[in-house]
PDB file of C-alpha atoms in Angstrom:
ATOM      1  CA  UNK A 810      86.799 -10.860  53.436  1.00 43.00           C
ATOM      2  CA  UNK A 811      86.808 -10.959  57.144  1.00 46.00           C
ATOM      3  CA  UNK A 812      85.918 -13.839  59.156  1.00 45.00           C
ATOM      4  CA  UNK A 813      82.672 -12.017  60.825  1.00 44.00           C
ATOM      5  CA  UNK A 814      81.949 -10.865  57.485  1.00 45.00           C
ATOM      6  CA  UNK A 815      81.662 -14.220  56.303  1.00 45.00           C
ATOM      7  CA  UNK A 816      80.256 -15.691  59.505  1.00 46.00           C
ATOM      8  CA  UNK A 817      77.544 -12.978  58.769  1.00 48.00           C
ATOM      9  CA  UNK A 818      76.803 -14.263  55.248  1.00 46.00           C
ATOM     10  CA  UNK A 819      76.465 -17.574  56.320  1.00 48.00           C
ATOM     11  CA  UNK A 820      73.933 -16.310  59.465  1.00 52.00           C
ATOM     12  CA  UNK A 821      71.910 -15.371  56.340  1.00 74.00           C
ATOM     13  CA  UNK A 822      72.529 -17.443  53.528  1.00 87.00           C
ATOM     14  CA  UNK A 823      70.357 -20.273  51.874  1.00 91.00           C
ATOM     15  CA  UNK A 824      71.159 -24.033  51.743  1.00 92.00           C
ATOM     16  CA  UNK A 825      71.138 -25.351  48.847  1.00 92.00           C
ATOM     17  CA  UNK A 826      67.591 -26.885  48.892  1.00 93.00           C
ATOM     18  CA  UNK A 827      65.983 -23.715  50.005  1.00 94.00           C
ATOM     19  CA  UNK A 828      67.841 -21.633  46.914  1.00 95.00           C
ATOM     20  CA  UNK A 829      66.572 -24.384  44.521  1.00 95.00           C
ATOM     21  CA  UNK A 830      63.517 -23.004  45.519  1.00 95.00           C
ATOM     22  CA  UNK A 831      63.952 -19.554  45.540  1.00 94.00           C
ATOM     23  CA  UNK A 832      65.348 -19.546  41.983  1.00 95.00           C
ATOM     24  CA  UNK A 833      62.655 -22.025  41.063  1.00 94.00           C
ATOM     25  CA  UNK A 834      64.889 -24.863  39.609  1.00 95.00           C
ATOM     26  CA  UNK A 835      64.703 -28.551  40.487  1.00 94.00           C
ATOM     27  CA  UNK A 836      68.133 -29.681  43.251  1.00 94.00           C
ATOM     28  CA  UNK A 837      69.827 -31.401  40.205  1.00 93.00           C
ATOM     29  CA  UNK A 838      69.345 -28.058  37.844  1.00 95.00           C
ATOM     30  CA  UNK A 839      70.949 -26.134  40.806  1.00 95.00           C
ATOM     31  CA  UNK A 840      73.620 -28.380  41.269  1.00 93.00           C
ATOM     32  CA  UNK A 841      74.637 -28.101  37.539  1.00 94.00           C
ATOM     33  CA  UNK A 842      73.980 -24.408  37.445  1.00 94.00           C
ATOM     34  CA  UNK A 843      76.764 -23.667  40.342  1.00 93.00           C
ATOM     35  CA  UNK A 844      79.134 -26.175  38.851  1.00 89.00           C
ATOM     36  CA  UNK A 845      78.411 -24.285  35.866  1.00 90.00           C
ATOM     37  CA  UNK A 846      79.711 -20.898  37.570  1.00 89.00           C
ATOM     38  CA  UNK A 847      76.554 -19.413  37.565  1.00 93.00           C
ATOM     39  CA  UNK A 848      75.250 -19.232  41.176  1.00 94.00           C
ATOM     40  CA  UNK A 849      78.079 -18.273  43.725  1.00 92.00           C
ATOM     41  CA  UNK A 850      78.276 -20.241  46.850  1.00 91.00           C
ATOM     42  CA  UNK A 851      80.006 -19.667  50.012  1.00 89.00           C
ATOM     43  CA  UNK A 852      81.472 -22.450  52.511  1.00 83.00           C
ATOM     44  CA  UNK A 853      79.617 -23.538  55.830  1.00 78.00           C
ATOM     45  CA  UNK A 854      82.413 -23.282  58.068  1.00 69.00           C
ATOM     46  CA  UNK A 855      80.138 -25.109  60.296  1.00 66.00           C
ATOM     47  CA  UNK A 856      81.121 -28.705  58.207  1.00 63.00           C
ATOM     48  CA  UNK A 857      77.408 -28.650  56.248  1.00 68.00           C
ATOM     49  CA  UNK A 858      78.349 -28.162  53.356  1.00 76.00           C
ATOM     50  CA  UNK A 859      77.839 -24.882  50.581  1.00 87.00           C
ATOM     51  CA  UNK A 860      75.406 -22.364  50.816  1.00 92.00           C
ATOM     52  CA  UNK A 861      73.896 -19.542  48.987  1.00 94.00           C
ATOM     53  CA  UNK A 862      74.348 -15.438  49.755  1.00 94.00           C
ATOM     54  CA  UNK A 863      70.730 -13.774  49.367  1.00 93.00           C
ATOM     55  CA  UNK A 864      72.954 -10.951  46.946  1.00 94.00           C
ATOM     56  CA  UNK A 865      73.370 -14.020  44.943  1.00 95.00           C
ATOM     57  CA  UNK A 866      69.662 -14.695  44.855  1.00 95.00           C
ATOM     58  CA  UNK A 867      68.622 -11.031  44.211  1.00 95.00           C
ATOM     59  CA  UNK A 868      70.921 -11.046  41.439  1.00 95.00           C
ATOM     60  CA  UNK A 869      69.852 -13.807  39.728  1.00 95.00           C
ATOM     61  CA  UNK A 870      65.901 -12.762  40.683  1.00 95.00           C
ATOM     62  CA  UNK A 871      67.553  -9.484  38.728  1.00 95.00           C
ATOM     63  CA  UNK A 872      68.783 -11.155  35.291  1.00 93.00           C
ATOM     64  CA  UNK A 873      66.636 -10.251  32.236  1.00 93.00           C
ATOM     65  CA  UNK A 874      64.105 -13.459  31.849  1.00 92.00           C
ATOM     66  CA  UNK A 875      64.306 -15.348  34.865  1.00 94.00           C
ATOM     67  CA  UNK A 876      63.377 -17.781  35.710  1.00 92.00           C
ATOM     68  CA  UNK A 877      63.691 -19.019  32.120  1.00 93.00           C
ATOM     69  CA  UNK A 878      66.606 -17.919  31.050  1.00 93.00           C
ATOM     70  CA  UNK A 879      68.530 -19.830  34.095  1.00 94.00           C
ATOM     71  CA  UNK A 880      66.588 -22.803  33.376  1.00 94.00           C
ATOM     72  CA  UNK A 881      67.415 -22.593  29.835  1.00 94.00           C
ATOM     73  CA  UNK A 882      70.720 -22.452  30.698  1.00 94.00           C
ATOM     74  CA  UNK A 883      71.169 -25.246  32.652  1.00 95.00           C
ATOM     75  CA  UNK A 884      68.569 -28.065  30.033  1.00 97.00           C
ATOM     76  CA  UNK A 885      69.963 -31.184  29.525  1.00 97.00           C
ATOM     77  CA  UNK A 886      69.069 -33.162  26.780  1.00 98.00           C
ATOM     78  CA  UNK A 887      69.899 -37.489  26.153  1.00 97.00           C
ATOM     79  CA  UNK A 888      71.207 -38.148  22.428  1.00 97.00           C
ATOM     80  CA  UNK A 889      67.277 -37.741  20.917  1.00 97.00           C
ATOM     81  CA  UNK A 890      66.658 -34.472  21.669  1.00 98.00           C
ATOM     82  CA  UNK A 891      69.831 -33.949  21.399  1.00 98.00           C
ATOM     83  CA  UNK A 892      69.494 -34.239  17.632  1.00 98.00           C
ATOM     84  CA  UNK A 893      66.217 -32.420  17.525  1.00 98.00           C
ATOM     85  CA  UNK A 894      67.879 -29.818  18.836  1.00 97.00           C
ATOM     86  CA  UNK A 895      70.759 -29.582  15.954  1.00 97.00           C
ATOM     87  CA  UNK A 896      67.944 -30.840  13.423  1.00 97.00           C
ATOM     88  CA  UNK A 897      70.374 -33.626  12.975  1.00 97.00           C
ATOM     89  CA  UNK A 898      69.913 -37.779  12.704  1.00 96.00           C
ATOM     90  CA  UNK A 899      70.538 -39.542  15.663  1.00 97.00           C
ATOM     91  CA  UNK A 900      73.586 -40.994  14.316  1.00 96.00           C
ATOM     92  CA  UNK A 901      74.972 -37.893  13.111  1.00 97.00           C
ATOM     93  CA  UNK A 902      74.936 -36.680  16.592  1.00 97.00           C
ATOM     94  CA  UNK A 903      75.982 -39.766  18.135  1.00 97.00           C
ATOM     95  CA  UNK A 904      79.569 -39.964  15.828  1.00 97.00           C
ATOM     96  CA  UNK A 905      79.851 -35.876  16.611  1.00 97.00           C
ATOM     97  CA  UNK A 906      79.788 -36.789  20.613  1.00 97.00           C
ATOM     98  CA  UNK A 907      82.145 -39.809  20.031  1.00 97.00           C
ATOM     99  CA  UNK A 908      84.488 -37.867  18.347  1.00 97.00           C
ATOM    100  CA  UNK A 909      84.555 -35.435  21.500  1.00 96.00           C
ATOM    101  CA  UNK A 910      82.922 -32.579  19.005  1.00 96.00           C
ATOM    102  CA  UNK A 911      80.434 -32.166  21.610  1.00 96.00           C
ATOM    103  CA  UNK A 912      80.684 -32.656  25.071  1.00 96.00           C
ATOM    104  CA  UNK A 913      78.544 -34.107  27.857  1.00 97.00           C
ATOM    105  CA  UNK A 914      77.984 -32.472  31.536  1.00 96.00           C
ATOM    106  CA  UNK A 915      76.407 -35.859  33.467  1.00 95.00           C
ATOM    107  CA  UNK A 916      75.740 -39.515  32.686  1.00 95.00           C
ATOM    108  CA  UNK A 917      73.013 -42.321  34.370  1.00 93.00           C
ATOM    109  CA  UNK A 918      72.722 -45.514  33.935  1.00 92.00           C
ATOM    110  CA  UNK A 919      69.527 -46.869  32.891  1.00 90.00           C
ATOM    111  CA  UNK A 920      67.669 -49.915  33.928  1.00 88.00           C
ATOM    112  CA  UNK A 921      69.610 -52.758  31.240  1.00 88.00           C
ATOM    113  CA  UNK A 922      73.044 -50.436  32.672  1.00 88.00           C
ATOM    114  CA  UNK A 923      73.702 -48.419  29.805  1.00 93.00           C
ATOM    115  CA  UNK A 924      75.018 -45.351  29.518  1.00 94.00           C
ATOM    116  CA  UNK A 925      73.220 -42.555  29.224  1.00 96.00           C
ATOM    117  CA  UNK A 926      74.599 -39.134  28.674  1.00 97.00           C
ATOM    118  CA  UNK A 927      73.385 -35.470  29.170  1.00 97.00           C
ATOM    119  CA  UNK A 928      74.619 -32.618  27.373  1.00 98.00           C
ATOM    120  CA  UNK A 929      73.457 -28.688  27.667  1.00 98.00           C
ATOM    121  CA  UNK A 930      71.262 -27.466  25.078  1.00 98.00           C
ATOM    122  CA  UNK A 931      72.315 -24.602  25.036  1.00 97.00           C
ATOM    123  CA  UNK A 932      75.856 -25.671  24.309  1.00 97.00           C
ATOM    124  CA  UNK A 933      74.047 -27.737  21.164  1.00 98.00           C
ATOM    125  CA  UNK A 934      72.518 -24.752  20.072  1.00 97.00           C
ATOM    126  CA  UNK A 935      75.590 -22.361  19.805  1.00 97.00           C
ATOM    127  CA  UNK A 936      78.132 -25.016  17.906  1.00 97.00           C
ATOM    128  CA  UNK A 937      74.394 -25.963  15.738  1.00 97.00           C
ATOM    129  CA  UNK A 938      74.745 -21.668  14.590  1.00 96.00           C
ATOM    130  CA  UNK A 939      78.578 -21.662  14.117  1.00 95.00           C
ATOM    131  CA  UNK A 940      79.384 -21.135  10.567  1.00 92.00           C
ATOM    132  CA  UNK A 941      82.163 -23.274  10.861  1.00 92.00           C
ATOM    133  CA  UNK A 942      80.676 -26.556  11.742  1.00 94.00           C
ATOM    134  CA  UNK A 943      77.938 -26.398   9.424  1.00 92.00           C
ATOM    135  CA  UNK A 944      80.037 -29.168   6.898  1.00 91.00           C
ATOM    136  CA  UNK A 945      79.778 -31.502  10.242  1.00 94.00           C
ATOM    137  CA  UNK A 946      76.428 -31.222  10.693  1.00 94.00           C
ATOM    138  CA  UNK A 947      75.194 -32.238   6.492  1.00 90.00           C
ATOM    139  CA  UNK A 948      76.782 -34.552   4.087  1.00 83.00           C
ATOM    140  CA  UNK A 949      79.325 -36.892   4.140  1.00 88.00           C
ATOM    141  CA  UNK A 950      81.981 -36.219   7.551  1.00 89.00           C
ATOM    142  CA  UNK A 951      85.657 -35.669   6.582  1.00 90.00           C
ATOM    143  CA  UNK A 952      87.782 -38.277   5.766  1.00 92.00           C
ATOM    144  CA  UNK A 953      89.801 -37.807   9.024  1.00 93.00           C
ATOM    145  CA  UNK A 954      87.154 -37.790  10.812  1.00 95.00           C
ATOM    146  CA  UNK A 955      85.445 -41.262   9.504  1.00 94.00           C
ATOM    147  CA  UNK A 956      88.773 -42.890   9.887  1.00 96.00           C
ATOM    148  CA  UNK A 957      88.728 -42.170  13.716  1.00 96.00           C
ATOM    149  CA  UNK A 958      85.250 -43.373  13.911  1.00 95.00           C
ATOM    150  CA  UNK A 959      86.351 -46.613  12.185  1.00 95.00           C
ATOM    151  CA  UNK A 960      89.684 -46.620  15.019  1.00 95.00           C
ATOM    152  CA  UNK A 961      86.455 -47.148  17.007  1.00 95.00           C
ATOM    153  CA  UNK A 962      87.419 -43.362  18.725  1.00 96.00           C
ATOM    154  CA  UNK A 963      84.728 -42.420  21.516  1.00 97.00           C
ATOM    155  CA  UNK A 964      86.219 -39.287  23.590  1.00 97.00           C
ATOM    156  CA  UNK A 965      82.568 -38.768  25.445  1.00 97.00           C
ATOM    157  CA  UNK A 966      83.709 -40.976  28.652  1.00 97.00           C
ATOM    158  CA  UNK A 967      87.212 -38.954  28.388  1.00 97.00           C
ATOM    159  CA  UNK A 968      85.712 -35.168  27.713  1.00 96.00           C
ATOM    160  CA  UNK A 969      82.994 -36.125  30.557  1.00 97.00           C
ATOM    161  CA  UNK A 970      85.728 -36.893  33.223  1.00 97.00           C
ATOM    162  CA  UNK A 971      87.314 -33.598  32.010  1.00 95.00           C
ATOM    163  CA  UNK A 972      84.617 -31.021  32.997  1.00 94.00           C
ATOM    164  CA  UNK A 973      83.439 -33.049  35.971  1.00 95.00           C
ATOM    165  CA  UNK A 974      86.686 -32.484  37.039  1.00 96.00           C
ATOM    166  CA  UNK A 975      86.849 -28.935  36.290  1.00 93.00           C
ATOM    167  CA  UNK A 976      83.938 -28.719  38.352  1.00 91.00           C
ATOM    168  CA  UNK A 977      85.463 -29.785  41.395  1.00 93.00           C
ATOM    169  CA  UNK A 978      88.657 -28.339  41.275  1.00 94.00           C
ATOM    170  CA  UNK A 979      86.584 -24.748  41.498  1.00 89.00           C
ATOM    171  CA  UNK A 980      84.816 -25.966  44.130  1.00 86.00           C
ATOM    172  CA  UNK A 981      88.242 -27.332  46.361  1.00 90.00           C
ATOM    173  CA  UNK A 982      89.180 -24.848  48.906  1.00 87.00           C
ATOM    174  CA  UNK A 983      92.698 -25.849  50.071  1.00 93.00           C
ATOM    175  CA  UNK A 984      95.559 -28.051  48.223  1.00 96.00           C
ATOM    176  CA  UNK A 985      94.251 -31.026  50.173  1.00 97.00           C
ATOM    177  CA  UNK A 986      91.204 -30.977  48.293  1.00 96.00           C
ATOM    178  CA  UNK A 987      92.576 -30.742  45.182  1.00 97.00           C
ATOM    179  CA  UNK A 988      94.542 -33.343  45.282  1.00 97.00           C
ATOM    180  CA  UNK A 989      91.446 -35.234  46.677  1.00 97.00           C
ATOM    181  CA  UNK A 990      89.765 -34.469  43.146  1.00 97.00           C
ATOM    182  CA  UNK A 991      93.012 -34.842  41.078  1.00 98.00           C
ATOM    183  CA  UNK A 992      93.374 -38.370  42.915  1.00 97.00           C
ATOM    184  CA  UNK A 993      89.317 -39.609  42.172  1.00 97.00           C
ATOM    185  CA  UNK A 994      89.827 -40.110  38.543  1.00 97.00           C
ATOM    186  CA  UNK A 995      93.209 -42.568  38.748  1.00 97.00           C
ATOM    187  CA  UNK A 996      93.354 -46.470  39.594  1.00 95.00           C
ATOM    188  CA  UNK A 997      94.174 -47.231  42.886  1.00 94.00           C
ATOM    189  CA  UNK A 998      97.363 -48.875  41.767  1.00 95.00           C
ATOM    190  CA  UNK A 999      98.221 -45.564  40.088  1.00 95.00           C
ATOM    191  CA  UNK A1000      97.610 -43.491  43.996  1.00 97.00           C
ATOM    192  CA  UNK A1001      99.514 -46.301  45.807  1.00 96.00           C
ATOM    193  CA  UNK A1002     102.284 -45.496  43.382  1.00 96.00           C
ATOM    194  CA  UNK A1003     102.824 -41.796  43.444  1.00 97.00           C
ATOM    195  CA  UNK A1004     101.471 -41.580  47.429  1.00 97.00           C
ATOM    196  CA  UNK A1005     103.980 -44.684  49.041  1.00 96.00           C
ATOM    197  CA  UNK A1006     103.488 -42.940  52.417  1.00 96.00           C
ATOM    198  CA  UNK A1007     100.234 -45.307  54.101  1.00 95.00           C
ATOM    199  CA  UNK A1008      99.469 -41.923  56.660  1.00 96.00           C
ATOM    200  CA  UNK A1009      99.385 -39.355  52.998  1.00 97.00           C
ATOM    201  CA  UNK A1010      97.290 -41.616  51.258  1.00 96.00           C
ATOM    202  CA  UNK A1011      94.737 -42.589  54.164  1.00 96.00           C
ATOM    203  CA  UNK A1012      94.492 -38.487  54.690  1.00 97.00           C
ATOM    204  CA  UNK A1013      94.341 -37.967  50.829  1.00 97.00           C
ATOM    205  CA  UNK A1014      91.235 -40.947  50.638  1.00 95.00           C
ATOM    206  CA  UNK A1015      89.305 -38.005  52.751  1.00 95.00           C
ATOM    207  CA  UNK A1016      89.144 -35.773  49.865  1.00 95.00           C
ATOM    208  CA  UNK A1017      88.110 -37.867  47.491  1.00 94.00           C
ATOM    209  CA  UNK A1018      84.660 -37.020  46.153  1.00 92.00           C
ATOM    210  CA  UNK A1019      81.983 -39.697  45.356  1.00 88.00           C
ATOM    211  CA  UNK A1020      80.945 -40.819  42.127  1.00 85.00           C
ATOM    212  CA  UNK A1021      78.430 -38.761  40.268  1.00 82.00           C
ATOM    213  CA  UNK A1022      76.412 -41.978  40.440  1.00 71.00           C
ATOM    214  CA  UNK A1023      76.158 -45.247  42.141  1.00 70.00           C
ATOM    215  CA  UNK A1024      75.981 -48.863  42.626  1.00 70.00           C
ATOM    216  CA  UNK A1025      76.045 -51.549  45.303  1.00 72.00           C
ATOM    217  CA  UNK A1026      79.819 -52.291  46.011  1.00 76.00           C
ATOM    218  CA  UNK A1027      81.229 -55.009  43.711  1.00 78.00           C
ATOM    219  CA  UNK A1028      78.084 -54.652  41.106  1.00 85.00           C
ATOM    220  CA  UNK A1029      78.336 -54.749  37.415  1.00 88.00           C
ATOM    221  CA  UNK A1030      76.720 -51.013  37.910  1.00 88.00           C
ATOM    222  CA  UNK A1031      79.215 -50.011  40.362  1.00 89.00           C
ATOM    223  CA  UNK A1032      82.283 -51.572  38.029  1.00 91.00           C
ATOM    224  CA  UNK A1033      81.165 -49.570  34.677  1.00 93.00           C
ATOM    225  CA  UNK A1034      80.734 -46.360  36.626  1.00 93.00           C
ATOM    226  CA  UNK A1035      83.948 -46.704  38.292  1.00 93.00           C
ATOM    227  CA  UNK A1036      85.339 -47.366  34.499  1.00 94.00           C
ATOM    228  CA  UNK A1037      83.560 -44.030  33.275  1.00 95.00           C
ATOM    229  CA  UNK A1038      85.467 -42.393  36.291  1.00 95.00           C
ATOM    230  CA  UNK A1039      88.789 -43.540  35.934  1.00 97.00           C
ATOM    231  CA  UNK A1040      91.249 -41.916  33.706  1.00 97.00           C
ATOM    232  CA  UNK A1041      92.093 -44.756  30.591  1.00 94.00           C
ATOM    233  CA  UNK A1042      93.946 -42.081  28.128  1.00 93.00           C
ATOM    234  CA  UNK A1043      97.606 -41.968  28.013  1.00 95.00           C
ATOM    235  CA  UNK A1044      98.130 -38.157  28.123  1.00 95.00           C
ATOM    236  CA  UNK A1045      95.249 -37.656  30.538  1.00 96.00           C
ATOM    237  CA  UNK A1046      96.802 -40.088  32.804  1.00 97.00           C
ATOM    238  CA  UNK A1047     100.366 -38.519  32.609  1.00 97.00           C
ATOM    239  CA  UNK A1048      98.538 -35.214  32.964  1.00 97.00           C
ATOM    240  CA  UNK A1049      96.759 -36.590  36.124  1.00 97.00           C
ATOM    241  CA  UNK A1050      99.909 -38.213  37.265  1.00 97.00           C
ATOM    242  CA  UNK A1051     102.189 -35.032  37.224  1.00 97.00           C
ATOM    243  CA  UNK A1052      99.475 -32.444  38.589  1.00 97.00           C
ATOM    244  CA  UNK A1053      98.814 -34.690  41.465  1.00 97.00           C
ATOM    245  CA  UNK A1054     102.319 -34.999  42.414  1.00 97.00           C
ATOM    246  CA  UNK A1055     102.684 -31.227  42.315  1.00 97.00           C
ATOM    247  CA  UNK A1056      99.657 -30.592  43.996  1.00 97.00           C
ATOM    248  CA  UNK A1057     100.545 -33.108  46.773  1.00 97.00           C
ATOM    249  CA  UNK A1058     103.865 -31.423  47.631  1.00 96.00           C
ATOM    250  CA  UNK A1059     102.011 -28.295  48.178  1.00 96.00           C
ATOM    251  CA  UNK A1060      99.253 -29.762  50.280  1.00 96.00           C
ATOM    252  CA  UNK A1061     101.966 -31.614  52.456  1.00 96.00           C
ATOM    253  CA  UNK A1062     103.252 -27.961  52.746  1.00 95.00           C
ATOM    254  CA  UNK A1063     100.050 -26.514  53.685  1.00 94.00           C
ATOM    255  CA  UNK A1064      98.745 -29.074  56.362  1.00 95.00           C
ATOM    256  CA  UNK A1065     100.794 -32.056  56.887  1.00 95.00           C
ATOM    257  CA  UNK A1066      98.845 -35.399  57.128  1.00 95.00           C
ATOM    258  CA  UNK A1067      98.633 -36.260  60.670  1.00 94.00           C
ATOM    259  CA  UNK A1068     100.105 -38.996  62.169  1.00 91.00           C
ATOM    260  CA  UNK A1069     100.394 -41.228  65.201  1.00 88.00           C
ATOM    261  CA  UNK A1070     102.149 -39.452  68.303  1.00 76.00           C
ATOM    262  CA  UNK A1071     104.966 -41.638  67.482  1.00 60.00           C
ATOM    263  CA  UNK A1072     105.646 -41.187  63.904  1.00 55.00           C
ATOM    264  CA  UNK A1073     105.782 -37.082  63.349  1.00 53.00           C
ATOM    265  CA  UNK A1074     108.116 -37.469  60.324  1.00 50.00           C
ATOM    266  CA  UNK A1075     107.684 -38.990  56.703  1.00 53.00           C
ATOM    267  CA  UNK A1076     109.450 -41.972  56.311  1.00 50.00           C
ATOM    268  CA  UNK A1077     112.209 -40.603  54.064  1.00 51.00           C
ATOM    269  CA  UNK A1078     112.997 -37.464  56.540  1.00 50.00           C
ATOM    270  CA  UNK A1079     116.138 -38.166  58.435  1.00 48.00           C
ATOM    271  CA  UNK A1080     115.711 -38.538  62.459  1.00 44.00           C
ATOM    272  CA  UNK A1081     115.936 -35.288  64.284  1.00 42.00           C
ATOM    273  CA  UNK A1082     114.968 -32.982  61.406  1.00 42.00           C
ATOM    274  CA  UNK A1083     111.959 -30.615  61.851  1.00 42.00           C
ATOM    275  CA  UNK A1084     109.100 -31.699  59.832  1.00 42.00           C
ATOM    276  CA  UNK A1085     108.402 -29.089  56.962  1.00 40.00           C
ATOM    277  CA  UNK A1086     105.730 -26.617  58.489  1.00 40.00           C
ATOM    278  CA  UNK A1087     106.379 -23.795  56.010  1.00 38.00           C
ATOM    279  CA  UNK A1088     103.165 -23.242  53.771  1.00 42.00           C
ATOM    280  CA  UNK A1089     102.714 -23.679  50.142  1.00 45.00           C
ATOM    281  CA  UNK A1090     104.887 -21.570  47.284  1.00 45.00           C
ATOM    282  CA  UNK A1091     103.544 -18.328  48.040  1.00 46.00           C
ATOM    283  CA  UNK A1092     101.331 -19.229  50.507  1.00 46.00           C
ATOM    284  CA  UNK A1093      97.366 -20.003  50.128  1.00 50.00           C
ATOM    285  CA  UNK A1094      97.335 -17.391  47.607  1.00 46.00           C
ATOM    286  CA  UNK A1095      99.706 -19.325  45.517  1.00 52.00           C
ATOM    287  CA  UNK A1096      98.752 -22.443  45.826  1.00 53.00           C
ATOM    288  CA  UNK A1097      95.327 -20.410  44.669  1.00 53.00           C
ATOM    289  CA  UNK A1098      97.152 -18.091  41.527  1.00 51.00           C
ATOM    290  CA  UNK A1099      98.912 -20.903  40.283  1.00 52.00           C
ATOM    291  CA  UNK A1100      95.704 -23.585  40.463  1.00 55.00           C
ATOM    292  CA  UNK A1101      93.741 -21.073  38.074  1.00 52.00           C
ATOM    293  CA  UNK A1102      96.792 -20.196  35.856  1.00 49.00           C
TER     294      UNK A1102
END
């Protein structure tokens, strides 16, 4: 796509706000629904932020049921309705989340700080009408099962983390921004390890998006959200770990961090050698390929 093509788009295209309108959802049920994949944005090269094509709003407008149907899609529900939903007990549903069986998109915290966590209805729905599951769902759960529920097993915080992330990485534009996400969900010990270089990891700290929720610095609100956040699984963490450090050497490619006029070079280049300018294996487009692979 050309750049006046695009320049044109966004002459016309909605903020986010004004789309939430158009397609008659509340902000957060447009939010989900694009981290969902289900309304196309475009980028404001102007620095405000994403916006939406009017093709994308006549083709949603178009879809058979709308405006219900895209609302339907993008229902939360808290652990009650939840059950409704799968016409199971509250506990039932409760041990099928902890055991990462089912999956939830967001999380609040409520007035006394818990947790509270959102999943799609629709999601409920379709593993309620799987054949398959129906032994999960009545009588007595499999010994397996029970025994990691016993281990005191709760994958919700962990499978949370893992589609929030998802979400973002769709969303990143460059390598830079990747590695922004990547970098959002590991202890600050675990970034001061794998990014030594002070100028890498003060330019990396740009990309790093907020918390899905928040809490005045130092809180007890602020400390269990940044707990839900941060990777605390063994394999996730080594998964983090080596994605960010591949991820890093192609952003470094792309655009390297700047730096004072004084200090052009990372610290472990030898004096008098060129700072790598060459982009990313295969370019953008690789560094694109390879991130959806």
């Amino acid at each position: 796509m050309s750049s006046s093509t695009i320049t044109q788009l966004q002459r016309h295209s909605c903020t986010p706000s004004r789309a939430a309108r158009e397609l008659g959802l509340k902000r957060s049920e447009f939010d989900l629904a694009v981290h969902l994949g289900q309304i196309r944005t475009v980028p404001d090269e102007g620095g405000g932020g994403r916006r939406v094509p009017p093709s994308e709003i006549d083709r949603l407008r178009a879809t058979d049921g709308f405006p219900d149907a895209l609302r339907a899609r993008v229902r939360l529900v808290g652990t009650t309705e939840g059950a409704e939903v799968m016409d199971i007990p509250v506990g039932r549903f409760t041990r099928l989340a902890r055991l990462g069986l089912i999956s939830p998109v967001r999380f609040y915290l409520n007035r006394y700080r818990a947790v509270v966590w959102r999943y799609l209805a629709e999601e409920l729905e379709e593993f309620t009408a799987v054949g398959e599951n129906k032994p999960l769902l009545t009588g007595r759960m499999p010994e397996g099962l029970r025994d990691m529920l016993d281990e005191g097993v709760d994958l919700r915080a962990r499978n949370w983390r893992g589609r929030h992330r998802g979400f973002l990485l769709r969303l990143a534009e460059d390598p830079w921004e990747s590695a922004g996400v990547l970098a959002a969900f590991l202890d600050p010990t675990q970034i001061a390890e794998l990014v030594p270089d002070p100028y890498d990891r003060s330019h990396l700290g740009r990309f790093r998006p907020p918390p899905p929720a928040h809490g005045a610095l130092g809180s007890p609100a602020a400390q269990l959200i940044e707990k839900i956040t941060t990777a605390d699984d063994p394999a996730e963490i080594a998964w983090l770990r080596s994605e960010l450090v591949h991820v890093l050497d192609d952003a470094r490619r792309f655009r390297p961090a700047p730096r004072p006029a004084g200090r052009r070079t990372p610290p472990d280049q030898p004096p008098g050698d060129p700072a790598p300018q060459e982009p990313p294996r295969g370019g953008l487009l690789g560094w694109l390929r390879r991130r959806s692979a």
